[in-house]
Amino acid sequence: MGFREDFIWGAATASYQVEGAAREDGRGESIWDRFSHTPGKVFHGDTGDVACDHYHRFAEDAALMRELGIRNYRFSVAWPRLMPEGTGAVNQKGIDFYNRLIDTLLEQGITPFMTLFHWDYPSALQARGAWENPDSPKWFEDYVALCARSFGDRVHNFLTFNEPQCFIGLGYVKGIHAPGLLLPDSSTIPMSHHVLKAHGLAVKALRELAPGACVGYAPCGEPCIPASDSEADIEAARRSYFGVTDDWSWSISWWSDPALLGAYPEQGLQKFGRYLPRGWERDLEIIHQPLDYYAQNIYNGHVVRAADNADGWENVPFPAGAPKTAIQWFVSPDALYWGPKFLYERYKTPFLITENGMSCHDAVSLDGKVHDPNREDYMHRYLLAYRRAAEEGVDARGYFAWSLMDNYEWASGYNERFGLVHVDYQTQKRTVKDSAYWYKRVMESNGVIL
């Protein structure tokens, strides 16, 4: 028992977080370029102008991945690097960069997993209304078609969107991520529908233009962990996990039911259906496309128990002194058991963890190494929970550690270090952390040594 023999082990990054070269070779401006250069928006005024300089150091990074036994690399494509205005003219130098990256990965024996959108939305399209514009699904479809035609002969694994809960919820509902807007439900609910329609159109384009491709979708959400093994607590956790609250943008079911089941959750429609664009029902056939993978990014969860109230559940606070990561997220390994279990039960689609990892207070020690036992322990506990889910019937296909290397952590700038590899941002020197060597042994054993 354990993980399947062909289990996919890998590591992940995202374009704006690692590439740098923000103004090189014809790349257009993204909303994160503008947001990060706006005073007061990002910790310490940090920007992704240089980041990890992966744009120039990708060959070095690919060689390091091979050395560390990382055989699958999930990366994202910067839409404005390929289409500076978001639509229309194509930047060939951007195409050339990703071709060089893909070819180098393949030469190193590394399988590319391409995320088509990981938040660096073209500023030119933001000026045209972004995801609120009814034309936005077609803009995304055209961009994805370009990626399929340009890379689909060598890339066979694609993910449409990364964490729509974040780029809509944090960017347009709460305003703490790019573009930093605080919009009402009457604006953001149509946005969510257009993102889902864009996902469906993207899947159709990939099926047509990259035959044989495996296609997935990577939303996120904080799993609900039952307070006990009682049926009442398990059902309470399940109901809470898939419920749609007033804070709808973080809902699992709102973002996944249309794509996987072909319908919005009834609770969501009762609360927010009046804001959906006219004719939304006709789009469900487009949105509901067969997927090869359903993916999730999971870092932590929260505990739920049954309660005698209208919801039938209540949250259970973590005890005083409960362990947290450097970014102040609770360490809750059972999230990687209950999350996959509940999600596979509902959606019955092969499952991937596309991000899981820990921000630590990492530093190069006097011996020139980076010792991060907390990250090893965190990953060990979470992977044990994930393996348990696999052993109990979840069709768990893979796991991608976040992140390959320390990088630009959005509004937190360079204040957080999630990487398996330490990056000195002044010199760009890479130092492999102890956790990377530990993860190599885990991958080589297919998780047997856990």
XYZ file of C-alpha atoms in Angstrom:
450
model
C 0.000 0.000 0.000
C 1.015 3.616 -0.355
C 1.251 5.918 -3.371
C 0.653 4.453 -6.830
C 3.747 3.376 -8.790
C 3.384 6.205 -11.310
C 2.808 8.879 -8.633
C 3.918 12.324 -9.832
C 6.457 13.981 -7.522
C 7.503 17.532 -8.303
C 8.036 21.134 -7.300
C 6.316 24.332 -8.399
C 6.895 28.024 -9.090
C 4.968 30.873 -10.761
C 6.128 33.324 -13.411
C 5.898 36.663 -11.593
C 7.331 35.130 -8.438
C 10.555 33.859 -10.029
C 11.186 35.122 -13.555
C 12.196 38.752 -13.166
C 13.099 40.396 -16.485
C 9.960 42.470 -16.070
C 10.836 44.936 -18.815
C 12.933 42.777 -21.100
C 12.385 41.351 -24.552
C 9.014 42.930 -25.220
C 7.153 41.768 -22.118
C 4.045 43.847 -21.403
C 3.008 45.199 -18.026
C 0.987 43.024 -15.656
C -1.274 44.161 -12.854
C 1.347 42.891 -10.409
C 4.004 45.135 -11.962
C 1.772 48.129 -11.378
C 0.550 47.026 -7.931
C 4.017 46.236 -6.579
C 5.288 49.646 -7.681
C 2.427 51.395 -5.878
C 3.693 52.673 -2.503
C 2.238 50.914 0.510
C 0.847 47.888 -1.312
C 3.632 45.346 -0.784
C 5.837 44.649 2.217
C 9.030 46.735 2.114
C 8.066 48.038 -1.340
C 9.357 44.792 -2.881
C 8.682 44.125 -6.565
C 9.084 41.203 -8.933
C 11.322 43.181 -11.291
C 14.211 40.767 -10.722
C 12.773 38.147 -8.330
C 14.915 34.996 -8.698
C 16.147 35.975 -12.172
C 14.818 32.638 -13.444
C 14.432 34.228 -16.871
C 18.217 34.248 -17.210
C 19.069 31.361 -14.848
C 16.536 28.734 -15.913
C 19.244 26.393 -17.250
C 21.065 26.509 -13.910
C 17.785 25.932 -12.103
C 16.850 22.986 -14.330
C 20.231 21.372 -13.700
C 19.677 21.845 -9.975
C 16.257 20.210 -10.232
C 17.804 17.197 -11.929
C 20.423 16.980 -9.178
C 17.664 17.051 -6.559
C 15.659 14.316 -8.265
C 12.787 16.627 -9.217
C 11.346 15.034 -12.331
C 8.208 17.168 -12.689
C 8.238 20.961 -12.708
C 5.077 23.007 -12.467
C 5.622 26.550 -13.762
C 3.344 29.243 -15.135
C 3.391 31.317 -18.284
C 3.274 35.108 -18.055
C 0.397 36.159 -20.303
C 1.853 39.664 -20.927
C 5.198 38.131 -21.900
C 3.464 36.358 -24.775
C 0.809 38.982 -25.606
C 1.907 42.382 -24.275
C -1.567 43.902 -24.746
C -3.366 40.743 -23.650
C -4.855 40.255 -27.119
C -3.657 40.712 -30.664
C 0.073 40.992 -31.310
C 2.270 38.112 -30.170
C 5.715 38.709 -28.673
C 7.941 36.110 -30.336
C 10.728 36.660 -27.811
C 8.341 35.555 -25.096
C 7.487 32.408 -27.051
C 11.217 31.797 -27.522
C 11.892 32.023 -23.783
C 9.345 29.373 -22.869
C 10.565 27.185 -25.733
C 14.086 27.374 -24.320
C 12.795 26.572 -20.842
C 10.717 23.615 -22.033
C 13.501 22.203 -24.182
C 15.976 22.509 -21.312
C 13.614 20.752 -18.923
C 13.126 17.888 -21.352
C 16.883 17.601 -21.900
C 17.269 17.244 -18.131
C 14.616 14.536 -17.982
C 12.057 16.824 -16.316
C 8.386 16.786 -17.325
C 6.858 20.270 -17.688
C 3.485 21.010 -16.090
C 2.291 24.339 -17.478
C -0.054 26.572 -15.490
C -1.672 28.968 -17.930
C -2.690 31.649 -15.438
C -1.034 32.328 -12.101
C -2.172 35.891 -11.491
C -0.010 38.131 -13.736
C -2.932 39.543 -15.695
C -2.129 42.018 -18.504
C -2.604 45.638 -17.421
C -3.989 46.435 -20.865
C -6.903 44.067 -20.233
C -7.417 45.393 -16.720
C -8.025 48.768 -18.364
C -10.767 47.111 -20.428
C -12.638 45.833 -17.392
C -10.662 42.631 -16.763
C -12.798 39.642 -15.771
C -15.931 41.792 -15.486
C -15.895 42.287 -19.253
C -18.069 39.679 -21.023
C -15.316 39.386 -23.657
C -12.765 38.241 -21.063
C -13.364 34.484 -21.559
C -12.595 34.892 -25.269
C -9.406 36.827 -24.454
C -8.244 33.942 -22.299
C -9.260 31.357 -24.890
C -7.137 33.092 -27.539
C -4.139 33.234 -25.183
C -4.500 29.550 -24.278
C -4.811 28.636 -27.951
C -1.497 30.417 -28.550
C 0.111 28.375 -25.753
C -1.339 25.142 -27.112
C -0.074 25.834 -30.640
C 3.334 26.998 -29.417
C 4.084 24.424 -26.719
C 1.599 21.566 -27.023
C 3.978 19.423 -29.079
C 6.225 19.064 -25.993
C 4.053 20.039 -23.032
C 1.417 17.416 -22.297
C 0.185 18.582 -18.887
C -1.719 21.845 -18.475
C -3.550 23.577 -15.628
C -5.944 26.353 -16.585
C -6.188 28.562 -13.483
C -4.349 28.751 -10.202
C -6.445 29.729 -7.177
C -9.283 31.830 -8.561
C -10.349 32.280 -4.937
C -7.209 34.364 -4.481
C -6.919 36.366 -7.682
C -10.596 37.334 -7.557
C -11.126 37.258 -3.779
C -7.936 39.042 -2.768
C -7.581 41.170 -5.883
C -11.122 42.438 -6.443
C -13.140 41.633 -3.308
C -10.702 42.418 -0.478
C -8.242 44.594 -2.402
C -5.039 43.304 -0.797
C -3.624 41.780 -3.977
C -3.350 43.226 -7.472
C -5.132 45.194 -8.794
C -6.183 46.231 -5.260
C -9.878 46.891 -5.862
C -12.835 46.683 -3.473
C -15.774 45.792 -5.680
C -19.334 44.768 -4.746
C -20.855 41.342 -5.327
C -22.700 42.759 -8.321
C -19.304 43.142 -10.033
C -17.342 40.200 -8.648
C -19.955 37.468 -9.079
C -20.021 38.106 -12.861
C -16.211 38.021 -12.738
C -16.295 34.560 -11.176
C -18.649 33.330 -13.878
C -16.438 34.703 -16.626
C -13.384 33.004 -15.084
C -15.259 29.693 -15.047
C -16.379 30.173 -18.644
C -12.774 31.019 -19.573
C -11.684 27.763 -17.922
C -14.168 25.786 -20.020
C -13.138 27.479 -23.262
C -9.488 26.877 -22.400
C -10.069 23.162 -21.859
C -11.850 22.917 -25.227
C -8.987 24.759 -26.955
C -6.387 22.476 -25.399
C -8.322 19.365 -26.435
C -8.496 20.634 -30.019
C -4.997 22.074 -30.419
C -2.894 19.826 -28.151
C -4.348 16.339 -28.723
C -3.559 13.916 -25.943
C -2.910 16.652 -23.397
C -3.815 16.070 -19.767
C -5.755 19.057 -18.476
C -6.508 20.127 -14.916
C -7.713 22.997 -12.774
C -6.154 24.195 -9.513
C -8.425 26.107 -7.137
C -7.767 26.231 -3.405
C -9.541 26.292 -0.081
C -8.977 25.521 3.566
C -10.156 21.963 4.326
C -12.468 21.387 7.265
C -11.136 18.792 9.695
C -13.722 16.969 11.818
C -13.227 17.474 15.548
C -13.700 13.721 16.050
C -14.359 10.552 14.077
C -18.063 10.708 14.889
C -20.419 10.703 11.910
C -21.952 13.931 13.185
C -18.620 15.794 13.185
C -17.600 14.351 9.819
C -20.873 15.449 8.239
C -20.536 18.877 9.882
C -17.055 19.267 8.391
C -18.295 18.162 4.977
C -21.182 20.633 5.039
C -18.935 23.450 6.167
C -16.297 22.675 3.517
C -18.760 22.812 0.631
C -21.031 25.511 2.006
C -21.283 28.978 0.462
C -21.095 31.730 3.063
C -21.332 35.495 2.610
C -17.570 35.328 1.988
C -18.350 33.448 -1.230
C -15.044 34.116 -2.960
C -13.347 31.464 -0.790
C -15.959 28.806 -1.465
C -14.848 25.414 -2.731
C -18.194 24.543 -4.302
C -18.800 27.904 -6.012
C -15.543 27.568 -7.923
C -15.578 23.785 -8.466
C -19.160 22.546 -8.808
C -19.767 24.285 -12.173
C -16.495 22.936 -13.612
C -16.779 19.397 -12.198
C -20.527 18.871 -11.780
C -22.034 21.306 -14.295
C -24.091 23.314 -11.802
C -23.649 26.049 -9.238
C -24.290 24.969 -5.626
C -27.882 25.636 -4.667
C -26.910 27.516 -1.516
C -24.755 29.820 -3.637
C -27.510 30.459 -6.140
C -29.915 31.366 -3.354
C -27.469 33.942 -2.010
C -25.856 35.287 -5.170
C -27.671 33.972 -8.227
C -29.247 37.355 -8.897
C -25.813 38.764 -9.702
C -24.886 36.194 -12.351
C -24.833 37.571 -15.911
C -27.927 37.125 -18.051
C -27.937 33.776 -19.813
C -25.469 32.194 -17.384
C -27.321 28.876 -17.541
C -26.350 28.439 -21.189
C -22.668 28.704 -20.267
C -22.696 25.708 -17.933
C -22.226 23.308 -20.844
C -19.048 25.196 -21.781
C -17.817 25.397 -18.185
C -18.387 21.698 -17.480
C -15.561 20.046 -19.422
C -14.069 16.612 -18.639
C -10.806 16.980 -16.719
C -7.862 14.620 -16.363
C -6.917 16.116 -12.989
C -8.702 18.051 -10.299
C -6.024 19.860 -8.309
C -5.866 21.755 -5.058
C -3.326 23.902 -3.263
C -3.565 23.023 0.433
C -1.454 24.451 3.240
C -3.652 24.353 6.320
C -7.128 23.565 7.551
C -9.416 24.321 10.452
C -11.395 22.132 12.833
C -15.202 21.849 12.718
C -17.693 20.076 14.945
C -21.416 19.461 14.858
C -23.536 22.139 16.530
C -27.172 22.754 17.299
C -27.548 25.873 15.168
C -28.903 26.845 11.758
C -25.713 25.750 9.983
C -25.334 22.487 11.864
C -21.658 23.136 12.481
C -19.246 25.471 14.255
C -15.531 26.143 14.091
C -13.301 24.881 16.897
C -10.478 27.306 17.771
C -6.935 25.977 17.792
C -5.571 25.695 21.335
C -3.284 28.356 22.755
C 0.254 27.886 21.509
C -0.706 25.687 18.557
C 2.166 25.527 16.039
C 2.270 28.017 13.179
C 4.487 28.576 10.181
C 6.518 31.753 9.701
C 3.630 33.292 7.755
C 1.374 32.550 10.749
C -0.631 29.719 9.195
C -1.583 26.923 11.591
C 0.189 23.620 11.049
C -2.664 21.155 10.461
C -1.481 18.014 8.630
C -4.910 16.355 8.663
C -5.912 18.934 6.023
C -4.093 16.711 3.520
C -6.237 13.755 4.527
C -9.697 15.274 4.876
C -9.338 17.736 1.976
C -8.522 15.097 -0.666
C -11.013 12.661 0.900
C -13.951 15.082 0.768
C -12.999 16.442 -2.665
C -12.590 13.040 -4.312
C -15.821 11.860 -2.732
C -17.665 14.809 -4.306
C -15.921 15.202 -7.664
C -14.637 11.671 -8.422
C -11.772 12.993 -10.546
C -8.069 12.000 -10.326
C -6.499 14.278 -7.761
C -3.304 16.344 -7.547
C -1.833 18.454 -4.781
C -0.337 21.267 -6.853
C 1.009 23.250 -3.887
C 1.916 22.355 -0.324
C 4.778 23.685 1.747
C 5.887 25.889 4.583
C 7.359 29.335 5.089
C 10.243 29.114 7.568
C 12.746 31.551 9.050
C 15.533 30.191 6.842
C 19.072 31.513 6.773
C 22.472 30.322 5.581
C 24.271 29.026 8.679
C 27.930 29.402 9.622
C 28.655 26.093 7.895
C 27.296 27.503 4.626
C 24.224 25.282 4.674
C 20.516 25.916 5.286
C 19.090 23.717 8.037
C 15.291 23.669 7.997
C 14.089 20.759 10.174
C 10.677 22.407 10.628
C 10.004 22.162 6.892
C 11.045 18.507 6.813
C 8.729 17.751 9.728
C 5.866 19.722 8.163
C 6.133 17.956 4.798
C 6.569 14.588 6.503
C 3.374 14.989 8.527
C 1.347 16.288 5.572
C 2.571 13.573 3.214
C 1.697 10.885 5.751
C -1.838 12.272 5.831
C -2.008 12.382 2.023
C -0.718 8.810 1.788
C -3.437 7.724 4.200
C -6.036 9.294 1.915
C -4.533 7.442 -1.051
C -4.560 4.149 0.841
C -8.235 4.655 1.675
C -9.294 5.080 -1.924
C -8.563 8.642 -3.061
C -7.166 8.533 -6.610
C -4.117 10.566 -5.604
C -1.963 11.103 -8.704
C 0.710 13.509 -7.494
C 2.215 16.115 -5.175
C 4.087 19.337 -5.999
C 6.077 20.991 -3.233
C 5.760 24.740 -2.966
C 8.190 25.998 -3.797
C 11.235 24.954 -5.770
C 13.026 28.050 -4.503
C 12.439 31.045 -2.277
C 10.637 33.703 -4.284
C 8.439 36.781 -4.367
C 5.511 36.055 -2.055
C 3.010 38.546 -3.501
C 1.935 41.194 -0.966
C 4.476 39.780 1.501
C 7.310 40.568 -0.894
C 10.520 38.749 0.004
C 9.575 38.436 3.670
C 8.567 34.758 3.381
C 10.743 31.802 2.352
C 8.842 28.763 1.087
C 11.614 27.252 -1.026
C 13.435 23.955 -1.025
C 16.323 26.046 -2.308
C 17.494 29.236 -0.579
C 17.931 32.320 -2.766
C 20.193 35.217 -1.809
C 18.367 38.028 -3.582
C 21.443 40.268 -3.630
C 23.696 37.737 -5.381
C 21.122 35.241 -6.733
C 23.174 32.440 -5.195
C 21.186 29.233 -4.758
C 21.815 27.116 -1.632
C 20.073 23.772 -1.352
C 18.274 23.379 1.971
C 18.310 20.196 4.032
C 14.619 19.688 3.240
C 15.416 19.369 -0.478
C 17.772 16.457 0.191
C 15.143 14.879 2.432
C 12.478 15.350 -0.267
C 14.810 13.728 -2.798
C 14.941 10.581 -0.667
C 11.159 10.623 -0.287
C 10.675 10.893 -4.051
C 13.229 8.163 -4.767
C 11.354 5.812 -2.424
C 7.928 6.871 -3.765
C 7.038 7.847 -0.218
C 7.893 4.468 1.315
C 10.373 6.012 3.789
C 7.789 8.359 5.271
